[in-house]
Coordinates of C-alpha atoms in Angstrom, one line a residue:
X1 CA -34.5 -1.4 12.7
X2 CA -31.9 0.4 11.3
X3 CA -32.0 4.6 12.6
X4 CA -32.0 6.9 10.5
X5 CA -30.0 9.8 12.9
X6 CA -30.7 14.2 12.5
X7 CA -28.6 16.1 13.7
X8 CA -30.8 18.8 15.9
X9 CA -30.5 21.1 12.8
X10 CA -33.3 20.7 10.0
X11 CA -30.8 20.7 6.8
X12 CA -29.3 17.1 6.2
X13 CA -27.7 16.5 3.2
X14 CA -27.9 13.2 1.0
X15 CA -26.2 11.3 -0.9
X16 CA -26.6 9.5 -4.7
X17 CA -26.1 5.8 -4.5
X18 CA -22.8 4.9 -5.2
X19 CA -19.4 4.6 -5.6
X20 CA 4.6 6.3 4.8
X21 CA 4.9 8.5 7.2
X22 CA 7.2 11.0 5.4
X23 CA 8.2 14.5 6.8
X24 CA 5.4 16.0 7.9
X25 CA 4.3 19.6 6.5
X26 CA 4.9 23.0 9.0
X27 CA 1.9 23.8 11.0
X28 CA 1.7 27.2 9.0
X29 CA 1.2 25.3 5.8
X30 CA -1.0 22.3 6.9
X31 CA -3.2 25.3 8.4
X32 CA -3.0 26.7 5.0
X33 CA -3.9 23.9 3.3
X34 CA -6.8 22.5 5.2
X35 CA -8.1 25.9 4.9
X36 CA -8.1 25.7 1.3
X37 CA -10.7 28.5 0.8
X38 CA -8.3 31.2 2.3
X39 CA -5.5 30.7 -0.6
X40 CA -4.6 30.5 -3.9
X41 CA -4.3 27.5 -5.8
X42 CA -0.8 28.1 -6.4
X43 CA -0.7 28.2 -2.9
X44 CA -1.9 24.9 -2.5
X45 CA 0.0 22.9 -4.7
X46 CA 3.3 24.4 -3.3
X47 CA 2.3 22.9 -0.2
X48 CA 1.6 19.9 -1.4
X49 CA 4.8 20.1 -4.0
X50 CA 6.9 19.7 -0.3
X51 CA 5.5 16.8 1.6
X52 CA 8.2 14.4 0.3
X53 CA 7.1 11.0 0.2
X54 CA 8.2 8.0 1.3
X55 CA 7.0 4.3 0.0
X56 CA 7.1 0.7 2.0
X57 CA 6.6 -2.5 1.7
X58 CA 3.0 -4.0 1.9
X59 CA 1.1 -6.9 0.3
X60 CA 0.4 -4.8 -2.8
X61 CA 3.3 -2.1 -2.6
X62 CA 6.5 -3.0 -3.6
X63 CA 9.5 -0.4 -3.4
X64 CA 12.9 0.3 -4.9
X65 CA 13.4 2.2 -1.7
X66 CA 12.4 -0.8 0.8
X67 CA 15.3 -2.9 1.5
X68 CA 16.4 0.7 3.3
X69 CA 13.4 0.3 5.8
X70 CA 15.0 -1.2 8.8
X71 CA 12.4 0.1 11.7
X72 CA 9.8 -2.4 13.4
X73 CA 7.0 -0.2 12.6
X74 CA 3.5 -1.8 10.2
X75 CA 4.2 -1.5 6.8
X76 CA 2.1 1.2 5.4
X77 CA 0.7 2.2 1.9
X78 CA 2.3 5.1 0.2
X79 CA 1.2 8.5 1.0
X80 CA 1.9 11.5 2.4
X81 CA 2.5 12.8 5.2
X82 CA -0.9 12.8 7.6
X83 CA 0.9 14.6 9.9
X84 CA -0.6 18.6 10.5
X85 CA -3.7 17.6 8.7
X86 CA -5.4 16.7 10.5
X87 CA -4.3 17.8 13.6
X88 CA -5.8 21.1 14.0
X89 CA -5.4 23.3 17.7
X90 CA -9.2 22.8 18.7
X91 CA -12.7 21.2 17.9
X92 CA -13.8 24.1 17.3
X93 CA -11.3 25.4 15.0
X94 CA -11.9 21.8 13.2
X95 CA -15.8 22.7 12.9
X96 CA -15.3 25.9 11.4
X97 CA -14.0 24.4 8.5
X98 CA -16.7 22.0 7.8
X99 CA -18.4 22.1 4.4
X100 CA -21.5 20.7 6.2
X101 CA -21.4 23.9 8.8
X102 CA -23.3 22.9 12.2
X103 CA -24.9 20.0 9.8
X104 CA -22.9 16.9 11.2
X105 CA -23.5 14.2 13.6
X106 CA -21.4 13.1 16.2
X107 CA -20.6 9.5 17.6
X108 CA -23.1 9.6 20.7
X109 CA -25.6 10.4 18.4
X110 CA -25.6 7.1 16.1
X111 CA -28.0 4.5 18.0
X112 CA -26.5 1.7 18.8
X113 CA -27.1 -1.9 17.6
X114 CA -29.4 -3.8 19.7
X115 CA -27.1 -5.7 22.2
X116 CA -29.5 -7.0 24.9
X117 CA -32.2 -7.5 23.2
X118 CA -34.1 -10.8 23.6
X119 CA -35.0 -11.4 20.0
X120 CA -35.5 -14.5 18.0
X121 CA -33.1 -16.2 15.8
X122 CA -34.6 -15.8 11.8
X123 CA -34.5 -20.1 11.3
X124 CA -37.3 -19.5 9.4
X125 CA -35.3 -17.4 6.3
X126 CA -33.4 -20.3 4.0
X127 CA -29.9 -17.8 2.7
X128 CA -29.0 -19.3 -0.5
X129 CA -25.2 -17.7 -0.5
X130 CA -22.3 -19.4 1.0
X131 CA -21.4 -15.9 2.8
X132 CA -23.9 -16.8 5.1
X133 CA -23.9 -20.4 5.7
X134 CA -20.5 -20.0 6.3
X135 CA -21.1 -16.5 8.4
X136 CA -23.2 -17.4 11.3
X137 CA -22.2 -16.3 14.3
X138 CA -23.4 -16.8 18.4
X139 CA -24.7 -13.1 20.4
X140 CA -22.1 -11.0 21.4
X141 CA -22.8 -8.8 23.2
X142 CA -19.3 -7.2 23.4
X143 CA -19.1 -7.0 19.4
X144 CA -23.2 -5.8 19.3
X145 CA -22.8 -2.5 21.2
X146 CA -19.8 -1.1 18.9
X147 CA -22.1 -1.5 15.8
X148 CA -24.3 1.5 14.5
X149 CA -26.6 2.1 11.0
X150 CA -26.9 5.2 9.7
X151 CA -29.3 5.9 6.8
X152 CA -27.9 9.4 5.6
X153 CA -24.5 11.5 4.2
X154 CA -21.7 9.9 5.5
X155 CA -19.7 13.4 5.0
X156 CA -21.7 15.0 8.1
X157 CA -20.3 12.0 10.3
X158 CA -18.0 13.2 12.5
X159 CA -15.9 10.0 13.2
X160 CA -12.2 9.3 13.1
X161 CA -12.8 7.8 9.0
X162 CA -15.3 7.3 6.8
X163 CA -15.3 4.6 3.8
X164 CA -14.8 5.7 0.1
X165 CA -15.9 4.0 -2.7
X166 CA -13.2 4.9 -5.1
X167 CA -12.3 4.6 -8.8
X168 CA -8.5 3.1 -9.1
X169 CA -7.9 7.4 -10.2
X170 CA -8.5 8.4 -6.5
X171 CA -9.0 11.3 -8.1
X172 CA -13.5 11.7 -7.7
X173 CA -16.4 10.0 -9.3
X174 CA -20.4 9.8 -9.2
X175 CA -22.5 8.6 -6.3
X176 CA -21.0 8.4 -2.8
X177 CA -17.4 9.4 -4.3
X178 CA -18.2 12.1 -6.1
X179 CA -20.1 13.3 -3.2
X180 CA -17.2 12.6 -1.2
X181 CA -14.7 14.6 -3.1
X182 CA -17.0 17.8 -2.8
X183 CA -18.0 18.2 0.9
X184 CA -13.9 17.4 1.5
X185 CA -13.0 20.0 -1.5
X186 CA -10.7 20.2 -4.2
X187 CA -7.8 20.0 -2.0
X188 CA -9.2 16.2 -1.7
X189 CA -7.9 15.9 -5.6
X190 CA -4.9 17.3 -5.3
X191 CA -3.8 15.1 -2.2
X192 CA -4.8 12.1 -3.8
X193 CA -2.8 13.0 -7.1
X194 CA 0.4 12.1 -4.8
X195 CA -1.3 8.7 -4.2
X196 CA -0.2 7.4 -7.4
X197 CA -4.1 5.9 -8.0
X198 CA -4.8 2.1 -6.1
X199 CA -5.8 -1.6 -7.4
X200 CA -8.6 -2.6 -7.6
X201 CA -8.8 -4.8 -4.0
X202 CA -6.9 -1.8 -2.3
X203 CA -6.9 0.7 0.0
X204 CA -5.5 4.0 0.3
X205 CA -6.0 6.8 2.9
X206 CA -5.9 11.1 3.2
X207 CA -6.9 13.6 5.5
X208 CA -10.5 14.3 5.9
X209 CA -10.1 18.0 4.7
X210 CA -13.5 20.4 5.0
X211 CA -15.4 16.5 5.9
X212 CA -16.1 15.8 10.1
X213 CA -14.3 12.6 9.4
X214 CA -10.7 13.3 10.3
X215 CA -9.3 10.1 7.9
X216 CA -10.4 9.2 4.4
X217 CA -10.3 5.2 3.4
X218 CA -10.1 5.4 -0.2
X219 CA -11.0 1.5 -1.1
X220 CA -11.7 0.4 -4.7
X221 CA -14.4 -2.3 -5.0
X222 CA -14.7 -4.3 -8.3
X223 CA -16.8 -3.6 -11.3
X224 CA -19.2 -6.6 -11.3
X225 CA -19.4 -9.6 -8.7
X226 CA -15.5 -10.6 -7.5
X227 CA -15.6 -12.1 -4.1
X228 CA -11.5 -12.2 -3.7
X229 CA -11.8 -8.0 -4.7
X230 CA -14.2 -7.0 -2.7
X231 CA -13.6 -9.1 0.8
X232 CA -10.2 -7.7 0.0
X233 CA -11.2 -4.1 0.1
X234 CA -13.1 -4.4 3.2
X235 CA -9.7 -5.9 5.1
X236 CA -7.1 -3.5 3.6
X237 CA -9.7 -0.6 5.1
X238 CA -9.9 -2.6 8.5
X239 CA -5.8 -3.2 8.0
X240 CA -5.5 0.7 8.1
X241 CA -7.9 0.9 10.7
X242 CA -5.7 -0.9 13.1
X243 CA -2.5 0.8 11.8
X244 CA -4.0 4.4 12.1
X245 CA -5.7 3.8 15.7
X246 CA -8.8 5.0 14.2
X247 CA -11.8 4.1 16.8
X248 CA -14.6 5.0 14.6
X249 CA -14.8 3.7 10.9
X250 CA -17.7 4.5 8.4
X251 CA -18.2 1.5 5.7
X252 CA -20.6 2.5 2.4
X253 CA -21.5 0.0 0.6
X254 CA -18.3 -0.7 -1.9
X255 CA -19.3 -1.5 -4.8
X256 CA -22.9 -2.0 -5.1
X257 CA -23.9 1.2 -7.2
X258 CA -22.6 1.7 -10.6
X259 CA -20.0 -0.7 -10.0
X260 CA -22.7 -3.2 -9.7
X261 CA -22.3 -5.6 -7.2
X262 CA -25.8 -7.1 -6.4
X263 CA -27.0 -6.0 -3.3
X264 CA -27.9 -9.3 -1.3
X265 CA -24.6 -10.9 -2.0
X266 CA -22.5 -7.3 -1.7
X267 CA -23.9 -6.9 2.2
X268 CA -22.5 -10.8 2.5
X269 CA -19.3 -9.9 2.2
X270 CA -19.2 -6.6 4.3
X271 CA -21.0 -8.1 7.2
X272 CA -19.1 -11.5 6.9
X273 CA -15.5 -9.9 6.8
X274 CA -16.2 -7.3 9.3
X275 CA -17.4 -9.7 12.1
X276 CA -15.0 -12.2 11.4
X277 CA -12.5 -9.2 11.9
X278 CA -14.3 -8.0 15.1
X279 CA -13.6 -11.8 16.4
X280 CA -10.3 -11.0 16.8
X281 CA -9.6 -6.8 17.0
X282 CA -12.9 -5.7 18.7
X283 CA -11.2 -4.1 21.1
X284 CA -9.7 -2.1 19.0
X285 CA -12.5 0.1 18.0
X286 CA -15.6 1.9 19.4
X287 CA -18.1 1.4 16.9
X288 CA -18.4 0.2 13.7
X289 CA -20.8 1.6 11.3
X290 CA -22.7 1.0 8.5
X291 CA -24.2 3.1 5.6
X292 CA -27.1 3.0 4.2
X293 CA -29.1 5.4 1.8
X294 CA -31.4 3.5 0.0
X295 CA -34.7 1.9 0.9
X296 CA -33.5 -1.7 -0.2
X297 CA -30.6 -1.4 1.5
X298 CA -31.7 -0.6 4.3
X299 CA -34.1 -3.7 4.4
X300 CA -31.2 -5.8 2.9
X301 CA -29.1 -4.8 6.1
X302 CA -31.9 -5.5 8.5
X303 CA -33.1 -9.3 7.1
X304 CA -29.2 -10.0 6.9
X305 CA -27.7 -8.2 10.0
X306 CA -29.0 -10.7 12.6
X307 CA -27.3 -13.7 11.1
X308 CA -23.7 -12.3 11.3
X309 CA -24.8 -9.7 14.8
X310 CA -27.5 -12.1 16.7
X311 CA -29.6 -10.7 19.0
X312 CA -29.6 -11.9 22.6
X313 CA -31.6 -15.6 21.8
X314 CA -35.2 -16.0 23.7
X315 CA -35.1 -17.4 26.7
X316 CA -36.3 -20.9 27.4
X317 CA -39.4 -20.7 29.2

């Protein structure tokens, strides 16, 4: 079963159903920007304007200055500097900025997906979707023990990164996109304005600001059914997980809300893409978390998960 994880506090926030590196700011400027409530908007704008941008080449990004980039570091998406904006001096300092106050959920509080439970594979289920037929995998304890499910508010998770189901403007919208922007604070919109939008199927990164998460991965899923673009949305998130050495990341259901992607097909693509990536890269992460909110999402993940992350099969007697 997919657990509902609660903090020790009674208050629990909910969300609605969906949606490089350049010279860093000085430490004082970074602290001022993150502590948005302590400064005027003009000061925030000034801090952002001092952040230079470095453009780099990527499969979805071209740049006139890319020919001058001769280092061997992996190409990264266009972004203002993240240095100094995501590294408060102490955990206590970081937590003092959370919009959710003390109502946050740590990685240790998330239940692990069953990794050693004896459970029959649900062979009676006849999937009609190609993603299931092509995506069946054997039991792998090393992978299963890095999977969690969380039913609740993604903006409460104190982890390395959360995925935001964004629109192409990256400036906020409805559903989970709006919820993340509200929780992160108005500074997120100002920061994202420097990112010059994002194409469908692509992902860009920002600091988490007032979220417990260190980073936000803003990915743009397709409106309606487009398996290639939806797969790309998950894949580009996972590319940034590698590039930024992100150890824990939470995925919401991309495009399954107001963007209208059928929940069953979107869930199959999400699980297939993540499992395929973990076949090669699971040692690079500590946890991948799938976020649910509505009961129909919980039911869908409970049905589909055993095909991509099978439990330990029953032993022959």
